[in-house]
Tab-separated table of C-alpha atoms in Angstrom:
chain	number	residue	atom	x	y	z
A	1	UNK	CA	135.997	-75.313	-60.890
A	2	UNK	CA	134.904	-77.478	-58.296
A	3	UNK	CA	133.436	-74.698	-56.431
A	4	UNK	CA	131.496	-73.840	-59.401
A	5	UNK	CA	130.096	-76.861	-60.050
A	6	UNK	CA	129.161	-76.718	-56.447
A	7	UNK	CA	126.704	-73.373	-56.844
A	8	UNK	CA	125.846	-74.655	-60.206
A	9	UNK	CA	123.952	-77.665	-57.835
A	10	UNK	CA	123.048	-75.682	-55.455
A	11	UNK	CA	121.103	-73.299	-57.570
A	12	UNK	CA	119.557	-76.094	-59.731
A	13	UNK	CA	118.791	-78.097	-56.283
A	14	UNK	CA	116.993	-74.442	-54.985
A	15	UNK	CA	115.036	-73.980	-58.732
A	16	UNK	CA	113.732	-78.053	-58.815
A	17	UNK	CA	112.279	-77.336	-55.381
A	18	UNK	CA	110.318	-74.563	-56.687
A	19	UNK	CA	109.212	-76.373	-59.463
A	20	UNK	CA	107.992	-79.111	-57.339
A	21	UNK	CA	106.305	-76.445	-55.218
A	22	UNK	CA	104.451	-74.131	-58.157
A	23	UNK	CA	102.575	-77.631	-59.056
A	24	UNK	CA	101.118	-77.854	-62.805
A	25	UNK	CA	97.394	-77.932	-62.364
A	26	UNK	CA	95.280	-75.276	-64.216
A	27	UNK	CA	94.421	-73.866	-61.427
A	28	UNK	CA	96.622	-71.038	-58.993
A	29	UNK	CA	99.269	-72.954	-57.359
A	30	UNK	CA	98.535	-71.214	-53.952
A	31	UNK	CA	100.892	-71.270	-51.605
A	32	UNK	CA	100.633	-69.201	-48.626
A	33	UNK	CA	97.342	-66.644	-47.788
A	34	UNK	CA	98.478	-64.366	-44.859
A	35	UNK	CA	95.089	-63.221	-43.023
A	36	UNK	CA	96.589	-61.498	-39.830
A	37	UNK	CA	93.344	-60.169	-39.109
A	38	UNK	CA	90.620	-62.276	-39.917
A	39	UNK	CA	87.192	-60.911	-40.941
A	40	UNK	CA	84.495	-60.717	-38.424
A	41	UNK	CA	80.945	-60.755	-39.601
A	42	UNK	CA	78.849	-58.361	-37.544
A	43	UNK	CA	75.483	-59.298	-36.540
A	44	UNK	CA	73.786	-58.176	-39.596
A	45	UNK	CA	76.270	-59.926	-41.588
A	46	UNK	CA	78.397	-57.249	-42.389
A	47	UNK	CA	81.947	-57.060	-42.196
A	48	UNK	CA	83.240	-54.739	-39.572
A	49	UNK	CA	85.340	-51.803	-39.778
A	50	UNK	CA	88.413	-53.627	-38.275
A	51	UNK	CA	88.934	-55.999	-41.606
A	52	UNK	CA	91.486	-54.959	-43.921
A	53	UNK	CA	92.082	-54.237	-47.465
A	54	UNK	CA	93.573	-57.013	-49.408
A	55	UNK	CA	96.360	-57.381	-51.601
A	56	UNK	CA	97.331	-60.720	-54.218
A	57	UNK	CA	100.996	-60.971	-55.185
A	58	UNK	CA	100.419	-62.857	-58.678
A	59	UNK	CA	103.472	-64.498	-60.311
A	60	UNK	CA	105.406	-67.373	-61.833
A	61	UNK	CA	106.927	-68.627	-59.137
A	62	UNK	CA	109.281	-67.467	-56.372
A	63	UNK	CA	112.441	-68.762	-55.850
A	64	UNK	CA	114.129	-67.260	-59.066
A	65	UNK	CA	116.368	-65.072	-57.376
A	66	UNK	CA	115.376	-62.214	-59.059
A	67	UNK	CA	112.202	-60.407	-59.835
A	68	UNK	CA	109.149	-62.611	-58.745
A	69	UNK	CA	111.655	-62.749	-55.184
A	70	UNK	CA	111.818	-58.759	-54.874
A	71	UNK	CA	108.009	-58.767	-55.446
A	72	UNK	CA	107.270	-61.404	-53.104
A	73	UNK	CA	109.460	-59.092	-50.436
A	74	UNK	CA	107.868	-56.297	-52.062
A	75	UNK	CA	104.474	-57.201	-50.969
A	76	UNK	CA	105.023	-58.094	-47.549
A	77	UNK	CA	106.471	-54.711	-47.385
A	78	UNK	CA	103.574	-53.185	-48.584
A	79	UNK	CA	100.908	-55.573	-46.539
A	80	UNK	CA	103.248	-53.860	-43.381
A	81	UNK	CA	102.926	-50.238	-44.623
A	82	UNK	CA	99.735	-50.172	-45.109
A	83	UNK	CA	98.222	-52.792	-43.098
A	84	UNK	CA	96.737	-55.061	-45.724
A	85	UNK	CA	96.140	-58.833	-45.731
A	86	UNK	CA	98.431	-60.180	-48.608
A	87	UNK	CA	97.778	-63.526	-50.291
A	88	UNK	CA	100.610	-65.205	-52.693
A	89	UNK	CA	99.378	-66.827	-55.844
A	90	UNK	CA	101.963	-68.749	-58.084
A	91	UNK	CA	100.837	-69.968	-61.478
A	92	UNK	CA	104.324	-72.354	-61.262
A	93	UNK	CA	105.911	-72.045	-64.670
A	94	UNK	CA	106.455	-69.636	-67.683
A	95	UNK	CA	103.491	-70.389	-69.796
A	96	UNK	CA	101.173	-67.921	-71.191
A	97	UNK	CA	97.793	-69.708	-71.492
A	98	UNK	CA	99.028	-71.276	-67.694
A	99	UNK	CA	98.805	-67.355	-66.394
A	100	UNK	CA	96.155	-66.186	-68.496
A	101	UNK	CA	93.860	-69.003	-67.255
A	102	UNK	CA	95.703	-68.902	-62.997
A	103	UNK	CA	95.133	-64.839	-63.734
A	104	UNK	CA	91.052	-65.007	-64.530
A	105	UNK	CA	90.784	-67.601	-61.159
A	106	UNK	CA	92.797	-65.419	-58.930
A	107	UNK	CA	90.758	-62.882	-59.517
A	108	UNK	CA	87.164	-64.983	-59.133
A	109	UNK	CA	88.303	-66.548	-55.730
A	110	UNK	CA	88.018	-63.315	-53.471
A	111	UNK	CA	87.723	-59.341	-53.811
A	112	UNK	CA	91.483	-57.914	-53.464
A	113	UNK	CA	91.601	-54.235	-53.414
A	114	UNK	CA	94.870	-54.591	-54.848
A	115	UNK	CA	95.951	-56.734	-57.595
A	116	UNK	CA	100.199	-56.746	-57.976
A	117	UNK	CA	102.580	-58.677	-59.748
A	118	UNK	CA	104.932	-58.601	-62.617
A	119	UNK	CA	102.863	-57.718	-66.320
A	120	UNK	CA	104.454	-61.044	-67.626
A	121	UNK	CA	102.110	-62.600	-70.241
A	122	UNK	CA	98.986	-60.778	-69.229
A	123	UNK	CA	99.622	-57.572	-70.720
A	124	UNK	CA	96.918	-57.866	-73.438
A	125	UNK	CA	94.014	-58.394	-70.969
A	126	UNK	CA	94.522	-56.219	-67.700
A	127	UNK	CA	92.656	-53.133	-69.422
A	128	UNK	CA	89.724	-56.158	-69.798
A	129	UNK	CA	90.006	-57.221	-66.353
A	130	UNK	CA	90.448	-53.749	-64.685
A	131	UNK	CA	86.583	-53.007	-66.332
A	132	UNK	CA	85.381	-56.516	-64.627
A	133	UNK	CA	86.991	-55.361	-61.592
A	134	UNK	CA	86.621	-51.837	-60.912
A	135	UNK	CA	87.272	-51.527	-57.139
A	136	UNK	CA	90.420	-53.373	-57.469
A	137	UNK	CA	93.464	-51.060	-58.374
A	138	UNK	CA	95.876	-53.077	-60.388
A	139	UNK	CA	99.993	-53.031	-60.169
A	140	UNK	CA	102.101	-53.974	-62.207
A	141	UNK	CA	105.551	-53.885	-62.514
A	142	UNK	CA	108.511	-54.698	-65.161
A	143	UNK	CA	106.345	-53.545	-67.988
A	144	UNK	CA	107.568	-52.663	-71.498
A	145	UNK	CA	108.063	-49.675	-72.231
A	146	UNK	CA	105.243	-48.631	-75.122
A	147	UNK	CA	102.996	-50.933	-73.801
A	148	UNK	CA	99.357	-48.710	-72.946
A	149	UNK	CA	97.231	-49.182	-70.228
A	150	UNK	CA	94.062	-47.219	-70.690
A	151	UNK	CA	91.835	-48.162	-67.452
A	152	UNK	CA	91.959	-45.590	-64.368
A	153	UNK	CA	92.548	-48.073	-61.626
A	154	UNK	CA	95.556	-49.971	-63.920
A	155	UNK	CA	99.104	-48.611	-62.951
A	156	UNK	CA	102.238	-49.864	-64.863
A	157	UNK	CA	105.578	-49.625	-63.559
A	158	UNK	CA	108.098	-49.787	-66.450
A	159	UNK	CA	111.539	-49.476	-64.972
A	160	UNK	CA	114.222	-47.188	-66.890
A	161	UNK	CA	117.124	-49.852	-66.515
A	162	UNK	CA	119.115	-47.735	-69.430
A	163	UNK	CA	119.344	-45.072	-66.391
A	164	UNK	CA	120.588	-47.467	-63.720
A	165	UNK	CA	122.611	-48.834	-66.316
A	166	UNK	CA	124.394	-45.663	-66.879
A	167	UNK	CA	124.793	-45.200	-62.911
A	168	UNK	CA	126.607	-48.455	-63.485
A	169	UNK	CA	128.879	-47.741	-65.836
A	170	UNK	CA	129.662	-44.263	-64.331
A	171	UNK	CA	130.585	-45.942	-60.853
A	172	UNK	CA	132.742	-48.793	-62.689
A	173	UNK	CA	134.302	-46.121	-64.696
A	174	UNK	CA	135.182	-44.031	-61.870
A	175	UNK	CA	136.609	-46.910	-59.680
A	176	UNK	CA	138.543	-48.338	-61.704
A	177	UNK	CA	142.185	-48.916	-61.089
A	178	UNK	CA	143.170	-50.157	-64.148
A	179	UNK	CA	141.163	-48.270	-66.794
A	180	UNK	CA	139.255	-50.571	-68.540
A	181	UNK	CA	135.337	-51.695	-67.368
A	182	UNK	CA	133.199	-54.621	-68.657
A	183	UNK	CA	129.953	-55.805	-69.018
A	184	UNK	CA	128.600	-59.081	-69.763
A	185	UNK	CA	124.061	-58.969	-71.185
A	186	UNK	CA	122.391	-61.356	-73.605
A	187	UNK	CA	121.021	-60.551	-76.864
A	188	UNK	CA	117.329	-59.769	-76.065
A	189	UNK	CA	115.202	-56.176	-75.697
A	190	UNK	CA	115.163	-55.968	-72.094
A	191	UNK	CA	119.110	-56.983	-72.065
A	192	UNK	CA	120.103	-54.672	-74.810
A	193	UNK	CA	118.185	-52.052	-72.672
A	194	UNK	CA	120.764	-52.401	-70.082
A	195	UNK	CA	123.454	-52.261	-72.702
A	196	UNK	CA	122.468	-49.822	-74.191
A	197	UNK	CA	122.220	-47.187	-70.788
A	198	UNK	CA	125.320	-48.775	-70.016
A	199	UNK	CA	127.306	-47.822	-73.492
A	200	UNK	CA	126.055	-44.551	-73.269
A	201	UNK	CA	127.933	-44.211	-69.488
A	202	UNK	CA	130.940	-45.592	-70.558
A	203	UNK	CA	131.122	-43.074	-73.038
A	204	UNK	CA	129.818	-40.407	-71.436
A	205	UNK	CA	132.266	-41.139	-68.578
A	206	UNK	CA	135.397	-41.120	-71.434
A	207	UNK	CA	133.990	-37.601	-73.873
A	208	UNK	CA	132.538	-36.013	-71.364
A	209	UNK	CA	133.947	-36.266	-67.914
A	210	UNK	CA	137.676	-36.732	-69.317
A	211	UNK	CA	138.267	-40.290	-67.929
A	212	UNK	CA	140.825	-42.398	-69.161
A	213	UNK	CA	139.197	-45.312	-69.202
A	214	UNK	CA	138.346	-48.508	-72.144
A	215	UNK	CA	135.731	-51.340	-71.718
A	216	UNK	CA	134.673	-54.823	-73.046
A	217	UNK	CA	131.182	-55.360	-73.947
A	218	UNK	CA	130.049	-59.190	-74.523
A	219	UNK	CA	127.150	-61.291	-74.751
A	220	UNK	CA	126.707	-64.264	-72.859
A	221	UNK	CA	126.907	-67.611	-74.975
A	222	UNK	CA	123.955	-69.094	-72.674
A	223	UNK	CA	122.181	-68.207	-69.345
A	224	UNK	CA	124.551	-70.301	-67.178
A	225	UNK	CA	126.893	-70.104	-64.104
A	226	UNK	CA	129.652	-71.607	-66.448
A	227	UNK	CA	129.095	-69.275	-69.138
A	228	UNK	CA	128.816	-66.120	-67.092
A	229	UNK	CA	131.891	-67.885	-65.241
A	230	UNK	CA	134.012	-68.172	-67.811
A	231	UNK	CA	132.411	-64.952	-69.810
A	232	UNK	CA	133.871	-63.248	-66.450
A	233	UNK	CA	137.309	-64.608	-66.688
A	234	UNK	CA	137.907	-63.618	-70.130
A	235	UNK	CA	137.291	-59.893	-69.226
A	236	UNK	CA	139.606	-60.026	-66.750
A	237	UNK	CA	141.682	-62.047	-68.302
A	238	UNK	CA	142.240	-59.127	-70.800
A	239	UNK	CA	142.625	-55.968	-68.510
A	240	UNK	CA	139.084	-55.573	-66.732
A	241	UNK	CA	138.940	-54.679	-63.048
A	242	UNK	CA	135.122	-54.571	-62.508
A	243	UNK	CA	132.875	-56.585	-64.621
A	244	UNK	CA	129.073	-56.469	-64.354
A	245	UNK	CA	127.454	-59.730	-65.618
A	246	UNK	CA	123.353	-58.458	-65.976
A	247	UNK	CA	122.275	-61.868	-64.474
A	248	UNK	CA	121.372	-61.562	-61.440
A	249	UNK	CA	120.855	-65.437	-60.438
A	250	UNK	CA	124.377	-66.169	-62.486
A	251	UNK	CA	126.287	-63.522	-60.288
A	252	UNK	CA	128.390	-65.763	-57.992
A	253	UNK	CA	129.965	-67.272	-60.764
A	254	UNK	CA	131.517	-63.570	-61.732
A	255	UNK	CA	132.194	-63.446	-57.881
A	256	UNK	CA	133.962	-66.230	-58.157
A	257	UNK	CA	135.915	-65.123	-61.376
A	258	UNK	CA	136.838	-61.980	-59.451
A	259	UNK	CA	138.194	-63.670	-56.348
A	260	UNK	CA	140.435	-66.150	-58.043
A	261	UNK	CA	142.088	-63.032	-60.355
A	262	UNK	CA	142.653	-61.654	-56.424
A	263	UNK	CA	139.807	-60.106	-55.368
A	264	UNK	CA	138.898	-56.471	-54.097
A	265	UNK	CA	141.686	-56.563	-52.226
A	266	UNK	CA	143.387	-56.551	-55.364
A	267	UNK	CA	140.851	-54.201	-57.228
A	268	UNK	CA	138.718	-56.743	-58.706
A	269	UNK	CA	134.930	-56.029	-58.378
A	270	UNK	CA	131.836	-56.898	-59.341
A	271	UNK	CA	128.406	-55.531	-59.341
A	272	UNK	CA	125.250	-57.006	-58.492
A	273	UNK	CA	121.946	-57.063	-59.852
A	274	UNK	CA	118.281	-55.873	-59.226
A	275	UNK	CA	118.283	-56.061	-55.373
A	276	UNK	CA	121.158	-55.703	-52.734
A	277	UNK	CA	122.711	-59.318	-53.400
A	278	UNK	CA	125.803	-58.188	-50.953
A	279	UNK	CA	123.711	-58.542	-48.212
A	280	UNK	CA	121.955	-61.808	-49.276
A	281	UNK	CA	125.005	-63.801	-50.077
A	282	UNK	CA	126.473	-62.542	-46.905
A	283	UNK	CA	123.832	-63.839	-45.024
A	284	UNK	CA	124.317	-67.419	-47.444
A	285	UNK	CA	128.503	-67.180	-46.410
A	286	UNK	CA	127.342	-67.090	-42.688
A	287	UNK	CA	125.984	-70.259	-42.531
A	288	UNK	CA	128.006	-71.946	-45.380
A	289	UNK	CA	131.429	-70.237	-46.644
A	290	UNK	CA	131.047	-72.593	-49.753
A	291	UNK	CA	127.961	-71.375	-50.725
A	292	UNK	CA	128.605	-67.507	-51.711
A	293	UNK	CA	132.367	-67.587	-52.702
A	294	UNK	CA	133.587	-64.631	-53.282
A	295	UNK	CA	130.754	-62.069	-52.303
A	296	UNK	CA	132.568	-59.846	-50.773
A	297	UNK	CA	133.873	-58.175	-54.337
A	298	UNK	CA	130.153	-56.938	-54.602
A	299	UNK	CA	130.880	-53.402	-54.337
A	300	UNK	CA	126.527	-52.725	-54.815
A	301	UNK	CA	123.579	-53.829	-56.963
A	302	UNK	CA	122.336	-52.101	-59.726
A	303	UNK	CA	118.584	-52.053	-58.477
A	304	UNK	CA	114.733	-52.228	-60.096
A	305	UNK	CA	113.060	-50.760	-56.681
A	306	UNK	CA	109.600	-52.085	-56.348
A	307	UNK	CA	108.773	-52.053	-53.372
A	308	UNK	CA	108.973	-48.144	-53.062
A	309	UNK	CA	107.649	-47.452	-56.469
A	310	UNK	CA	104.684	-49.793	-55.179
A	311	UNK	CA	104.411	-47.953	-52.261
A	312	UNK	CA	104.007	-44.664	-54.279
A	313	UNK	CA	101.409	-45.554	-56.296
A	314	UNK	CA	99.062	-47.052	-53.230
A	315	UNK	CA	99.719	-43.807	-51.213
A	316	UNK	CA	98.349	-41.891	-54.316
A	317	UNK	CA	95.758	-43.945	-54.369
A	318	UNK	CA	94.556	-44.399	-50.476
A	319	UNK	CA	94.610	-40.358	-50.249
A	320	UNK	CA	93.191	-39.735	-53.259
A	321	UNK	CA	94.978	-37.022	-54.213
A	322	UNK	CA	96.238	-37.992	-57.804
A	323	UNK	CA	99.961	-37.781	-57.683
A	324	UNK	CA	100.561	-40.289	-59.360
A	325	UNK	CA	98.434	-41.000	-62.538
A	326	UNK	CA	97.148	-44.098	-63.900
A	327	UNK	CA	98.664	-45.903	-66.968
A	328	UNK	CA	101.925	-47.210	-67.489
A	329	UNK	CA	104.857	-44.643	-65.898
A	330	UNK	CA	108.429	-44.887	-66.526
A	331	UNK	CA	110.433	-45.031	-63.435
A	332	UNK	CA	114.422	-43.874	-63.319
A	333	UNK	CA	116.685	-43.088	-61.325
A	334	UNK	CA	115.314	-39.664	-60.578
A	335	UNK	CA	112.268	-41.036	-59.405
A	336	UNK	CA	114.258	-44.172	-57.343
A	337	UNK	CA	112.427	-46.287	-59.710
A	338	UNK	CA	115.943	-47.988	-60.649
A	339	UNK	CA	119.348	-47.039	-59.044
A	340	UNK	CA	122.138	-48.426	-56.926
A	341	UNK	CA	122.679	-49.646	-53.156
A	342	UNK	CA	124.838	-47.519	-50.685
A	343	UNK	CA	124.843	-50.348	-48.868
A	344	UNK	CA	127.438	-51.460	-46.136
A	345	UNK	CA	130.275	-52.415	-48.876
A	346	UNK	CA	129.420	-49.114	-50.935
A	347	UNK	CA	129.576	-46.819	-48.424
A	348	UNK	CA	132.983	-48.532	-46.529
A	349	UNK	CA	134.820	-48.427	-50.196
A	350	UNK	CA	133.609	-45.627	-52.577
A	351	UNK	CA	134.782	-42.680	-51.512
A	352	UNK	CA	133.089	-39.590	-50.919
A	353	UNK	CA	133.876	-37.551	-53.974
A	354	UNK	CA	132.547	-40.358	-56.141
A	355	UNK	CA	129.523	-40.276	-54.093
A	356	UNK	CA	128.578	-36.996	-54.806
A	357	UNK	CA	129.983	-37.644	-58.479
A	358	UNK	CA	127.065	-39.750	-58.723
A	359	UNK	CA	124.103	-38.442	-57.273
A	360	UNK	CA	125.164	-35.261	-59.101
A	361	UNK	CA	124.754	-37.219	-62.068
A	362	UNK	CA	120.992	-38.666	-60.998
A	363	UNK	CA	120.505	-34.563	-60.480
A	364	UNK	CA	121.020	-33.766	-63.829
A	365	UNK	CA	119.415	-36.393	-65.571
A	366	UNK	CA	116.178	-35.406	-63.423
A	367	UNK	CA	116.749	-32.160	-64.589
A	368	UNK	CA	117.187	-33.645	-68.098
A	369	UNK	CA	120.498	-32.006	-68.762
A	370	UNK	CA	121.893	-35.604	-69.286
A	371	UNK	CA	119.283	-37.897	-71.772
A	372	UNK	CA	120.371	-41.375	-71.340
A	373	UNK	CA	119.454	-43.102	-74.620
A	374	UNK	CA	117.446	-46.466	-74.503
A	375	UNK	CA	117.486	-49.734	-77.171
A	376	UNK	CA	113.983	-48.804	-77.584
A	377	UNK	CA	114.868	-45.854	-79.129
A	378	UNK	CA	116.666	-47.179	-81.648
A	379	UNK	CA	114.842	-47.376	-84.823
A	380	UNK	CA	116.479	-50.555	-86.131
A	381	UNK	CA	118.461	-53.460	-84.413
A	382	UNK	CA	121.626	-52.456	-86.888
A	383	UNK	CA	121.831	-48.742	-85.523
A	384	UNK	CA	121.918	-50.422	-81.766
A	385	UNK	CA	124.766	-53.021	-82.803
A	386	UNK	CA	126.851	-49.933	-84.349
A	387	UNK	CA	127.030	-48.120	-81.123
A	388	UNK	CA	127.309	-51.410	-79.203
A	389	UNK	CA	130.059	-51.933	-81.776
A	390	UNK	CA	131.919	-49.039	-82.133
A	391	UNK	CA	133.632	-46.982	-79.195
A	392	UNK	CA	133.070	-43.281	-81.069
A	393	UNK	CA	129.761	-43.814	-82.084
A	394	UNK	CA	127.424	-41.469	-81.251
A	395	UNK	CA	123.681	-41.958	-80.198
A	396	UNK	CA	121.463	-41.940	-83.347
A	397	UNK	CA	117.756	-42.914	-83.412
C-alpha cells in the first residue's frame, strides 16, 4: 500500500504541475511555438518558397497521460513527416466557454494550414470556423460517433474503440491460463463503448471459437489509483488472470495488483491503454524502480492511433487526390485507427498461433464477416446493461 500511495503522489505531483503550467487567463495558455525554419520576407515582402506550412496542436492541457499526450507526440510526428512548423496551444483546464473563447484566439493569432486537436467542447462550432477559415484544413480526433461535420476542409476522426475492445478481449481470452478474463470501465458513453466491444469478444471468444473461458465485468467506484487498485485485486482475487482496467493514467495501480498476486511469471497480466505504456513505464523503472512497479505484466496496449490516422488524412490532402473524404470517419481496427501493440513484451510472450489468431480476426471484421456491436447502437441504456449483465445474451439493438 505504501507503494501505492507513492504513485498516487507522484501522479498528483505530475497533474498540479500542469495545472500550474496551462495558467487560467482567457487567453491560449501557449506554451511552446516550434519555428525550425523561420520565415524570410523576400524583397518585395513576400514570403519565400522555403517557409513551411503550419500546424496548431489545440488542447486542454498535456500532461494527462493519455490523449492530449498522444496528440502532442502525434503532432511532432506529423511536423517531421511532412515538414511543417508546429505550434502547441493549451487552453489549461476542462471548461467549455475556456476552449470556445482559447479556440476563436488561436485561430486569429496566425494562418495555420492545419488546425488539430481533440473535438472536446468545440464540436458545435468547427463547421462555423472551417467557413471563416477556408485554407486551413481542420483535424480532429476522438470525436463521437453521430456527430456531423459538413465543411470540406473539416475531417473527424472518431475512433471504433468497441473494435479494439474486442481485440482485447480476444487476446485475454486466448492467453489465459486460468479461464476466466476481466475488465474494469466506468459508467459513461465512451466507457460503455469499450465495454460493450469488449462483451461482445468475450463472448464471441466462448460461442464461437469454443473457448473455455468466464469473465468479470465491473465498474470502477471512482477514477482513482486506489479504486482501480483495489477494483484490480478483487478480480483476481476471484479467479482472473488478466484484467484490463480502461484507465489509462490509473494503470500502474492494476500493475501493481498483478505483481503482488505473482506476476507474469505467474500468469498474471495486464493490459494497457491508448498508447504503448510498456515502453513508457519502462523507461520511468530505468531511472526509478519505485516509480512503475510492476510494468513488466503489461503484455500490450489497447491503442487509439493518431498519429497515423493523422498522417492519412494530410497525405490525402497534400496530393489532392481524395482518398480520404471530408467529414467525420470512423476508424477501426481494419483501418489501424484503433488496435493493439506488438511491441517488445507482445511479441517475446504471445505466441505465434495467437498472433495470427488475431490479425485473422482484424481480417474478417474488415471484410465484415465479424460486426462488432457498439453502446451506441443500443437503442436504450437498459438493452446495454442486459448484455453487460447477462453472459448468454445476445446483441439486440
Amino acid at each position: 500500500m505504501k507503494k501505492l500511495i507513492a504513485l498516487l503522489l507522484a501522479l498528483v505531483m505530475c497533474l498540479s504541475l500542469v495545472a500550474c503550467a496551462g495558467g487560467g487567463s482567457g487567453k491560449p495558455a501557449t506554451t511552446d511555438e516550434k519555428t525550425t525554419a523561420a520565415a524570410k520576407p523576400s524583397d518585395d515582402g513576400s514570403k519565400t518558397p522555403t517557409d513551411k506550412k503550419k500546424i496548431i496542436f489545440f488542447t486542454a492541457f498535456i500532461g494527462d497521460f493519455g490523449l492530449s499526450d498522444m496528440g502532442y507526440r502525434a503532432v511532432q510526428q506529423l511536423a517531421e513527416e511532412y515538414n511543417l512548423d508546429w505550434t502547441l496551444v493549451e487552453y489549461g483546464s476542462y471548461d467549455a466557454a475556456l476552449a470556445v473563447n482559447c479556440f476563436w484566439d488561436a485561430l486569429e493569432t496566425t494562418h495555420y494550414d492545419y488546425f488539430f486537436g481533440p473535438s472536446w467542447y468545440i464540436e458545435d462550432i468547427i463547421d462555423d470556423a472551417a467557413a471563416q477559415y477556408p485554407d486551413t484544413t481542420f483535424i480532429h480526433y476522438d470525436v463521437g460517433k453521430g456527430v456531423e461535420f459538413n465543411a470540406p476542409n473539416v475531417y473527424g476522426i472518431t475512433f471504433a474503440q468497441n473494435e479494439s475492445s474486442f481485440m482485447a478481449a480476444i487476446l485475454q481470452c486466448l492467453m489465459t491460463e486460468k479461464g476466466k478474463v476481466g475488465c474494469i470501465s466506468a459508467d459513461s458513453p465512451i466507457l460503455n463503448d469499450f465495454s460493450t466491444g469488449w462483451l461482445a469478444g468475450v463472448k464471441y471468444a466462448k460461442k464461437e471459437m469454443g473457448l473455455d473461458v468466464s469473465w468479470l465485468h465491473s465498474y470502477m467506484p471512482e477514477t482513482s489509483m486506489s479504486a482501480v487498485y483495489e477494483s484490480a485485486n478483487v478480480m483476481y482475487d476471484n479467479g482472473c488472470d488478466f484484467v484490463w482496467a480502461i484507465s489509462g493514467q490509473m494503470l500502474l495501480a492494476s500493475c501493481q495488483a498483478a505483481q503482488e498476486h505473482g506476476g507474469h511469471e505467474k500468469g498474471y497480466w495486464v493490459l494497457g491503454c491508448d498508447y504503448d505504456q510498456y515502453e513508457y513505464f519502462k523507461g520511468l523503472a530505468s531511472q526509478d524502480a519505485n516509480s512503475a512497479v510492476g510494468y513488466e505484466n503489461i503484455l500490450t496496449s489497447i491503442t487509439k492511433n493518431i498519429a497515423p490516422a493523422a498522417s492519412a488524412i494530410i497525405a490525402s490532402v497534400e496530393s489532392g487526390d481524395g482518398s480520404i473524404k471530408p467529414g467525420n470517419q470512423v476508424w477501426g481496427v481494419y483501418e489501424n485507427g484503433v488496435g493493439y501493440l506488438e511491441n517488445e513484451n507482445f511479441l517475446a510472450n504471445v505466441p505465434a498461433d495467437v498472433q495470427q489468431t488475431l490479425k485473422d480476426i482484424i481480417n474478417k471484421i474488415g471484410a465484415g464477416e465479424i460486426v462488432v456491436p457498439s453502446y451506441y447502437d443500443f437503442n436504450t441504456y437498459e438493452a446495454f446493461a442486459t448484455y453487460r449483465d447477462n453472459p448468454d445474451a445476445e446483441f439486440v439493438p
